[in-house]
Amino acid sequence: LLHIHKYERLYYSYGANLSHTGDTNETELTSFVLSGNTLGVNDALRINLTGTITNDNGGTRTINVKFGGTTVWALNFGSDNNALGEILIQNRNSLASQYISGYQILEVGILRIASTSSIDTSSNVTIQITGQVNQALDIVNLQRITVEIVRVI
């Protein structure tokens, strides 16, 4: 069965640099609320973001995407200084079942992810973007984020 994307609508956008440094705790960079029933039973949320790291002291630097409190995707930098990623969270013929797919483009190649979740999107859902470093002198930066609603007919 072929589904056609009816339209896409910008839901959330932030273009200023948001950073985390100074400790190794996971720290919120930004968050927003997806209002209940915004997504239909087959609609999707597309999140596109760009991140960078500075003061590379080795180890792992991560930008996480949390959907309803659960980490559904992690942009891991490793030895890369720049990364671009996109994640699609799509309801699967239900407001409480999602298929999650995405990719991240790093200096060393492309990584793909796929998973599932069971968050009830008929209620408000918080989407949180966090940053974490494993060396307190490292800096992880969320350079920009755009979030779109993709309607499926």
mmCIF file of C-alpha atoms in Angstrom:
data_model
loop_
_atom_site.group_PDB
_atom_site.id
_atom_site.type_symbol
_atom_site.label_atom_id
_atom_site.label_comp_id
_atom_site.label_asym_id
_atom_site.label_seq_id
_atom_site.Cartn_x
_atom_site.Cartn_y
_atom_site.Cartn_z
ATOM 1 C CA LEU A 1 0.000 0.000 0.000
ATOM 2 C CA LEU A 2 1.468 3.316 -1.096
ATOM 3 C CA HIS A 3 1.023 6.270 1.247
ATOM 4 C CA ILE A 4 1.337 9.775 -0.104
ATOM 5 C CA HIS A 5 2.646 12.608 2.025
ATOM 6 C CA LYS A 6 -0.100 15.213 1.963
ATOM 7 C CA TYR A 7 2.001 18.043 3.368
ATOM 8 C CA GLU A 8 4.680 18.952 5.809
ATOM 9 C CA ARG A 9 4.405 21.702 8.379
ATOM 10 C CA LEU A 10 7.125 23.259 10.501
ATOM 11 C CA TYR A 11 6.294 22.521 14.138
ATOM 12 C CA TYR A 12 9.393 23.710 16.015
ATOM 13 C CA SER A 13 12.653 25.367 15.029
ATOM 14 C CA TYR A 14 15.651 26.746 16.871
ATOM 15 C CA GLY A 15 18.689 28.157 15.100
ATOM 16 C CA ALA A 16 20.956 29.462 17.863
ATOM 17 C CA ASN A 17 23.835 27.406 19.236
ATOM 18 C CA LEU A 18 22.951 25.489 22.421
ATOM 19 C CA SER A 19 25.949 24.043 24.289
ATOM 20 C CA HIS A 20 26.851 21.781 27.178
ATOM 21 C CA THR A 21 30.227 21.661 28.936
ATOM 22 C CA GLY A 22 31.719 21.698 32.424
ATOM 23 C CA ASP A 23 30.479 18.333 33.711
ATOM 24 C CA THR A 24 29.631 14.868 32.471
ATOM 25 C CA ASN A 25 25.915 14.993 33.332
ATOM 26 C CA GLU A 26 23.270 14.634 30.656
ATOM 27 C CA THR A 27 21.869 18.163 30.260
ATOM 28 C CA GLU A 28 18.802 19.482 28.445
ATOM 29 C CA LEU A 29 19.660 21.639 25.440
ATOM 30 C CA THR A 30 16.079 22.296 24.339
ATOM 31 C CA SER A 31 12.629 20.752 24.602
ATOM 32 C CA PHE A 32 9.123 21.251 23.304
ATOM 33 C CA VAL A 33 5.705 19.663 23.733
ATOM 34 C CA LEU A 34 3.936 17.807 20.945
ATOM 35 C CA SER A 35 0.295 18.544 21.721
ATOM 36 C CA GLY A 36 -1.982 15.539 22.074
ATOM 37 C CA ASN A 37 -3.643 14.374 18.830
ATOM 38 C CA THR A 38 -1.329 16.522 16.683
ATOM 39 C CA LEU A 39 -0.262 13.359 14.876
ATOM 40 C CA GLY A 40 -2.846 11.186 13.178
ATOM 41 C CA VAL A 41 -2.639 7.391 13.264
ATOM 42 C CA ASN A 42 -0.102 7.277 10.401
ATOM 43 C CA ASP A 43 1.458 10.737 10.644
ATOM 44 C CA ALA A 44 5.082 11.362 11.502
ATOM 45 C CA LEU A 45 7.364 13.779 13.280
ATOM 46 C CA ARG A 46 10.585 14.523 11.348
ATOM 47 C CA ILE A 47 13.453 15.933 13.440
ATOM 48 C CA ASN A 48 16.509 17.268 11.638
ATOM 49 C CA LEU A 49 19.508 18.572 13.578
ATOM 50 C CA THR A 50 23.152 19.523 13.291
ATOM 51 C CA GLY A 51 25.718 19.211 16.039
ATOM 52 C CA THR A 52 29.392 19.953 16.568
ATOM 53 C CA ILE A 53 31.988 19.344 19.257
ATOM 54 C CA THR A 54 34.864 21.507 20.406
ATOM 55 C CA ASN A 55 37.757 20.972 22.835
ATOM 56 C CA ASP A 56 38.092 17.372 21.653
ATOM 57 C CA ASN A 57 39.682 15.540 24.595
ATOM 58 C CA GLY A 58 38.692 12.090 23.372
ATOM 59 C CA GLY A 59 35.818 9.903 24.426
ATOM 60 C CA THR A 60 32.191 10.184 23.484
ATOM 61 C CA ARG A 61 30.028 13.252 23.023
ATOM 62 C CA THR A 62 26.329 12.682 22.442
ATOM 63 C CA ILE A 63 23.175 14.572 21.522
ATOM 64 C CA ASN A 64 20.122 12.514 22.525
ATOM 65 C CA VAL A 65 16.529 12.768 21.310
ATOM 66 C CA LYS A 66 14.007 11.762 23.967
ATOM 67 C CA PHE A 67 10.396 11.057 23.033
ATOM 68 C CA GLY A 68 8.104 10.961 26.046
ATOM 69 C CA GLY A 69 11.101 10.550 28.378
ATOM 70 C CA THR A 70 12.641 7.641 26.442
ATOM 71 C CA THR A 71 15.846 8.077 24.455
ATOM 72 C CA VAL A 72 14.910 7.057 20.916
ATOM 73 C CA TRP A 73 18.011 8.279 19.109
ATOM 74 C CA ALA A 74 21.555 9.327 19.907
ATOM 75 C CA LEU A 75 23.857 11.386 17.713
ATOM 76 C CA ASN A 76 27.254 10.055 18.825
ATOM 77 C CA PHE A 77 30.309 12.035 17.782
ATOM 78 C CA GLY A 78 33.215 9.795 18.808
ATOM 79 C CA SER A 79 36.209 11.306 17.004
ATOM 80 C CA ASP A 80 34.055 13.325 14.578
ATOM 81 C CA ASN A 81 33.742 17.071 15.060
ATOM 82 C CA ASN A 82 30.585 17.579 12.985
ATOM 83 C CA ALA A 83 27.418 15.556 12.524
ATOM 84 C CA LEU A 84 24.052 15.897 10.833
ATOM 85 C CA GLY A 85 21.103 13.706 11.653
ATOM 86 C CA GLU A 86 17.476 13.116 10.878
ATOM 87 C CA ILE A 87 14.947 10.967 12.685
ATOM 88 C CA LEU A 88 11.392 10.080 11.669
ATOM 89 C CA ILE A 89 8.967 9.048 14.421
ATOM 90 C CA GLN A 90 5.881 7.662 12.692
ATOM 91 C CA ASN A 91 2.672 6.364 14.227
ATOM 92 C CA ARG A 92 1.912 2.836 12.987
ATOM 93 C CA ASN A 93 -1.845 2.775 12.416
ATOM 94 C CA SER A 94 -2.267 3.732 16.072
ATOM 95 C CA LEU A 95 -1.747 6.796 18.252
ATOM 96 C CA ALA A 96 0.223 4.638 20.704
ATOM 97 C CA SER A 97 2.627 2.722 18.461
ATOM 98 C CA GLN A 98 5.578 4.203 16.557
ATOM 99 C CA TYR A 99 8.295 3.071 14.186
ATOM 100 C CA ILE A 100 11.432 5.171 14.489
ATOM 101 C CA SER A 101 14.040 5.376 11.755
ATOM 102 C CA GLY A 102 16.860 7.756 11.083
ATOM 103 C CA TYR A 103 20.414 8.356 10.085
ATOM 104 C CA GLN A 104 23.408 10.385 11.098
ATOM 105 C CA ILE A 105 26.101 11.607 8.749
ATOM 106 C CA LEU A 106 29.530 11.784 10.335
ATOM 107 C CA GLU A 107 32.945 12.582 8.914
ATOM 108 C CA VAL A 108 33.653 8.828 8.851
ATOM 109 C CA GLY A 109 30.407 7.697 7.225
ATOM 110 C CA ILE A 110 26.675 7.224 7.615
ATOM 111 C CA LEU A 111 24.994 5.342 10.464
ATOM 112 C CA ARG A 112 21.347 4.223 10.363
ATOM 113 C CA ILE A 113 18.973 3.422 13.207
ATOM 114 C CA ALA A 114 15.596 1.757 13.553
ATOM 115 C CA SER A 115 13.489 1.004 16.620
ATOM 116 C CA THR A 116 9.942 1.051 17.936
ATOM 117 C CA SER A 117 8.135 2.793 20.770
ATOM 118 C CA SER A 118 4.697 2.810 22.357
ATOM 119 C CA ILE A 119 4.127 6.403 23.460
ATOM 120 C CA ASP A 120 0.491 7.576 23.535
ATOM 121 C CA THR A 121 0.411 10.562 21.171
ATOM 122 C CA SER A 122 -3.251 11.264 21.953
ATOM 123 C CA SER A 123 -1.803 12.990 25.050
ATOM 124 C CA ASN A 124 0.873 15.680 25.204
ATOM 125 C CA VAL A 125 4.376 14.278 24.612
ATOM 126 C CA THR A 126 7.567 16.105 25.575
ATOM 127 C CA ILE A 127 10.409 15.910 23.075
ATOM 128 C CA GLN A 128 13.693 16.707 24.780
ATOM 129 C CA ILE A 129 17.115 17.187 23.196
ATOM 130 C CA THR A 130 19.994 16.590 25.618
ATOM 131 C CA GLY A 131 23.763 16.774 25.432
ATOM 132 C CA GLN A 132 26.382 14.790 27.289
ATOM 133 C CA VAL A 133 30.178 14.641 27.294
ATOM 134 C CA ASN A 134 32.419 12.167 29.074
ATOM 135 C CA GLN A 135 35.225 14.695 29.635
ATOM 136 C CA ALA A 136 34.218 17.875 31.465
ATOM 137 C CA LEU A 137 36.356 20.100 29.193
ATOM 138 C CA ASP A 138 34.634 18.903 26.004
ATOM 139 C CA ILE A 139 31.784 20.930 24.526
ATOM 140 C CA VAL A 140 28.850 19.471 22.624
ATOM 141 C CA ASN A 141 26.849 21.942 20.539
ATOM 142 C CA LEU A 142 23.371 21.707 19.061
ATOM 143 C CA GLN A 143 23.760 24.137 16.158
ATOM 144 C CA ARG A 144 20.189 23.976 14.861
ATOM 145 C CA ILE A 145 17.041 21.878 14.954
ATOM 146 C CA THR A 146 13.905 21.779 12.836
ATOM 147 C CA VAL A 147 10.855 19.634 13.518
ATOM 148 C CA GLU A 148 8.145 19.004 10.949
ATOM 149 C CA ILE A 149 4.802 17.245 11.010
ATOM 150 C CA VAL A 150 4.414 14.909 8.032
ATOM 151 C CA ARG A 151 0.788 14.097 7.203
ATOM 152 C CA VAL A 152 0.046 10.820 5.450
ATOM 153 C CA ILE A 153 -3.146 10.355 3.450
#
